Coordinates of C-alpha atoms in Angstrom, one line a residue:
M1 CA 52.2 45.0 14.5
T2 CA 51.9 43.4 18.0
S3 CA 50.4 40.0 18.4
S4 CA 47.4 41.4 20.2
R5 CA 46.6 43.8 17.4
L6 CA 47.1 41.1 14.8
G7 CA 44.6 38.9 16.7
I8 CA 42.0 41.7 16.7
V9 CA 42.5 42.3 13.0
L10 CA 42.0 38.6 12.2
I11 CA 38.8 38.5 14.3
V12 CA 37.4 41.5 12.5
L13 CA 38.2 39.9 9.1
L14 CA 36.5 36.7 10.2
L15 CA 33.3 38.5 11.2
V16 CA 33.2 40.5 8.0
G17 CA 33.6 37.3 5.9
M18 CA 30.8 35.6 7.8
S19 CA 28.5 38.6 7.2
C20 CA 29.0 38.2 3.5
I21 CA 27.6 34.7 3.4
D22 CA 24.2 34.6 1.5
M23 CA 22.0 32.9 4.0
D24 CA 19.0 33.3 1.7
N25 CA 20.6 30.9 -0.8
P26 CA 22.5 28.2 1.2
A27 CA 24.5 25.7 -0.8
M28 CA 22.3 22.7 0.0
T29 CA 20.3 20.2 -2.1
T30 CA 16.7 19.2 -1.4
Q31 CA 15.7 15.5 -1.2
D32 CA 13.0 14.4 -3.7
Y33 CA 11.0 11.9 -1.6
K34 CA 9.0 9.2 -3.4
S35 CA 6.4 6.5 -2.8
E36 CA 4.9 3.8 -5.0
V37 CA 1.2 2.9 -5.1
R38 CA -1.5 1.1 -7.1
F39 CA -5.3 1.3 -6.8
V40 CA -7.7 -1.6 -6.5
N41 CA -11.4 -1.0 -7.3
L42 CA -13.6 -3.2 -5.1
S43 CA -16.5 -0.7 -4.8
R44 CA -20.0 -1.7 -5.8
L45 CA -20.4 1.4 -8.0
G46 CA -19.0 -0.1 -11.1
S47 CA -15.9 1.3 -12.8
A48 CA -13.7 4.0 -11.1
T49 CA -11.6 6.6 -12.9
V50 CA -8.6 7.3 -10.6
K51 CA -6.2 10.3 -10.6
L52 CA -3.7 11.2 -7.9
A53 CA -2.4 14.7 -8.2
D54 CA -1.4 14.9 -11.9
I55 CA -0.9 11.1 -12.4
S56 CA -3.7 9.1 -14.0
F57 CA -4.3 5.5 -12.9
G58 CA -6.9 5.0 -15.6
S59 CA -10.4 3.5 -15.5
L60 CA -10.6 0.5 -13.3
S61 CA -13.5 -1.9 -13.6
F62 CA -15.0 -3.7 -10.6
G63 CA -12.3 -6.1 -9.2
E64 CA -9.5 -4.6 -11.3
D65 CA -6.2 -3.2 -10.1
S66 CA -3.9 -0.6 -11.7
E67 CA -0.1 -0.8 -12.2
Y68 CA 2.1 0.4 -9.4
K69 CA 3.3 4.0 -10.1
E70 CA 5.9 6.2 -8.5
I71 CA 4.4 9.3 -6.9
D72 CA 5.7 12.2 -4.7
A73 CA 5.4 11.3 -1.0
G74 CA 3.3 13.4 1.4
S75 CA -0.2 14.7 1.1
R76 CA -1.7 14.3 -2.4
T77 CA -5.1 15.1 -3.9
L78 CA -7.0 11.9 -4.9
T79 CA -9.8 12.3 -7.4
V80 CA -12.1 9.3 -8.1
E81 CA -15.1 9.3 -10.4
F82 CA -17.7 6.6 -10.8
P83 CA -19.2 7.2 -14.3
E84 CA -21.7 4.3 -14.0
S85 CA -23.3 5.9 -10.9
D86 CA -25.2 9.1 -10.2
G87 CA -22.0 10.9 -9.2
S88 CA -23.0 11.3 -5.6
Q89 CA -20.0 9.3 -4.4
D90 CA -17.4 10.9 -6.7
T91 CA -14.5 11.8 -4.5
E92 CA -11.8 14.5 -4.1
K93 CA -9.8 14.1 -0.9
Q94 CA -6.3 14.4 0.5
M95 CA -4.4 11.2 1.1
V96 CA -1.0 11.0 2.8
F97 CA 1.7 8.6 1.4
A98 CA 4.7 7.7 3.5
T99 CA 8.2 8.3 2.2
E100 CA 9.8 5.2 0.5
R101 CA 6.8 3.0 1.1
K102 CA 4.9 0.8 -1.4
G103 CA 1.3 -0.1 -1.0
S104 CA -2.2 -0.6 -2.5
V105 CA -5.2 1.7 -2.0
F106 CA -8.4 -0.3 -2.0
I107 CA -11.5 1.5 -3.1
L108 CA -14.5 0.1 -1.2
G109 CA -18.2 1.1 -0.7
D110 CA -21.5 1.6 -2.4
T111 CA -24.2 4.3 -2.9
S112 CA -24.2 4.9 0.9
G113 CA -20.5 5.9 1.0
V114 CA -17.0 5.1 -0.3
S115 CA -13.9 4.3 1.8
Y116 CA -10.2 4.2 0.8
F117 CA -7.8 1.9 2.6
N118 CA -4.0 2.2 2.0
A119 CA -2.6 -1.3 2.8
Q120 CA 1.2 -1.0 3.1
E121 CA 3.4 -3.7 1.6
R122 CA 7.1 -2.9 2.0
Y123 CA 9.8 -0.3 1.7
I124 CA 10.6 0.6 -1.9
F125 CA 14.3 -0.2 -1.3
E126 CA 13.6 -3.4 0.5
A127 CA 14.2 -6.7 -1.4
P128 CA 10.7 -8.3 -2.0
E129 CA 12.0 -11.6 -0.8
N130 CA 12.6 -10.1 2.6
L131 CA 8.8 -10.3 3.1
N132 CA 9.2 -14.0 3.5
P133 CA 8.9 -14.9 7.2
D134 CA 10.2 -18.4 6.5
W135 CA 13.9 -18.2 5.8
T136 CA 14.2 -21.9 5.6
N137 CA 12.0 -22.1 2.5
P138 CA 12.9 -19.1 0.2
D139 CA 10.8 -20.4 -2.7
S140 CA 7.5 -20.4 -0.7
A141 CA 4.6 -18.3 -1.7
I142 CA 3.9 -15.2 0.5
V143 CA 0.2 -14.4 1.1
R144 CA -1.8 -11.9 3.1
I145 CA -5.6 -11.4 3.3
F146 CA -7.5 -8.1 2.8
S147 CA -11.1 -7.9 4.0
A148 CA -13.5 -5.8 2.0
L149 CA -16.5 -7.3 3.8
S150 CA -18.6 -4.5 5.3
D151 CA -21.5 -6.7 6.4
F152 CA -19.6 -8.3 9.3
D153 CA -17.9 -6.9 12.3
E154 CA -15.0 -9.4 12.0
V155 CA -14.2 -12.4 9.9
S156 CA -11.6 -15.1 9.9
V157 CA -10.0 -16.5 6.8
N158 CA -8.7 -20.1 6.9
V159 CA -6.2 -21.0 4.1
V160 CA -5.7 -24.8 4.1
G161 CA -3.4 -26.8 1.8
N162 CA -1.9 -30.3 1.8
N163 CA 1.4 -29.3 3.4
S164 CA 0.8 -25.9 5.0
S165 CA -2.0 -23.6 6.2
F166 CA -2.7 -20.4 8.1
L167 CA -5.5 -18.6 9.8
A168 CA -6.1 -14.8 9.5
E169 CA -8.3 -14.0 12.5
G170 CA -10.3 -10.9 13.6
L171 CA -10.2 -9.0 10.3
S172 CA -12.6 -6.0 10.3
Y173 CA -13.7 -4.1 7.2
G174 CA -10.6 -2.6 5.5
D175 CA -8.1 -4.7 7.6
D176 CA -5.2 -6.7 6.1
S177 CA -3.3 -9.5 7.7
N178 CA 0.4 -10.1 8.0
Y179 CA 2.2 -11.9 5.2
Q180 CA 2.4 -15.6 5.7
A181 CA 4.7 -18.1 4.0
I182 CA 3.1 -21.2 2.5
F183 CA 4.1 -24.0 0.2
P184 CA 3.2 -23.4 -3.5
D185 CA 0.0 -25.5 -3.9
N186 CA -3.7 -25.5 -4.3
Y187 CA -5.6 -24.3 -1.2
S188 CA -9.1 -24.3 0.2
V189 CA -9.9 -20.8 1.5
S190 CA -12.9 -20.2 3.7
V191 CA -14.3 -17.1 5.2
D192 CA -16.0 -17.5 8.6
T193 CA -17.7 -15.3 11.2
N194 CA -18.7 -16.5 14.7
D195 CA -17.6 -20.0 13.6
V196 CA -20.1 -20.0 10.8
S197 CA -18.9 -20.3 7.2
V198 CA -19.8 -17.4 5.0
F199 CA -18.3 -18.6 1.7
S200 CA -15.3 -20.5 0.4
D201 CA -13.3 -21.1 -2.8
S202 CA -10.2 -22.8 -4.1
L203 CA -7.1 -20.7 -4.9
S204 CA -3.6 -21.6 -6.2
F205 CA -0.3 -19.9 -5.3
A206 CA 2.9 -20.3 -7.3
K207 CA 6.5 -20.7 -6.0
G208 CA 8.1 -17.4 -5.1
G209 CA 4.9 -15.4 -5.6
R210 CA 3.7 -12.5 -3.4
Y211 CA 0.0 -12.1 -3.1
T212 CA -2.9 -10.2 -1.5
V213 CA -6.1 -12.2 -1.4
A214 CA -9.1 -9.8 -1.3
V215 CA -12.4 -11.2 0.1
Y216 CA -15.4 -9.1 -0.9
D217 CA -19.1 -9.7 -1.5
T218 CA -19.1 -13.5 -1.9
L219 CA -15.9 -13.4 -4.0
M220 CA -12.2 -13.9 -3.6
K221 CA -9.5 -12.6 -5.9
I222 CA -5.8 -12.8 -5.9
F223 CA -3.7 -9.7 -6.7
D224 CA 0.0 -10.0 -7.4
D225 CA 2.1 -7.9 -5.1
D226 CA 5.2 -6.4 -6.7

């Protein structure tokens, strides 16, 4: 067989072999994308029963947060019922959860309407201590502010301690501030709008802790971030 004929035969065999590949069942694996989330009930409708797709987050009373749970990333059906109300604000809606992200969904509102705000915290694979913006003090507390105050266009929250402080400015309803590093201590925390104090309280933050301080109604509450 001449070299030219041999070459033609090899090309034909190659084409035949390629045509036998099952393209409908390629040998490849699919990635199972995940997120992590908790729910925080700050609505004025009483307790909230929360379910995301087929995962139950339980019944959350006013001011209560759930545990973080792993969920499938992407668009998921959120179902929230308020058994202490007339049911007019019971919710079924689609929410999108970013791949490999961890966050808290705050449930806000009253009989006039309910809103849901997904405040992102970090990547799942990211070391929590990497949230600390002060590398010189790795044992500092890390704090952010979340505003659930619908009665004001914007508020500023001033966190003042003996050795450190920070100011979270221009927070609208549903906004969260950046994380700030502060020394573990007792702090005076005041909520102001247009340079007028709305309310204040005293809060304590422990060494190495990561916190979200939610301001709502005339209350403040610390939630531990994981």
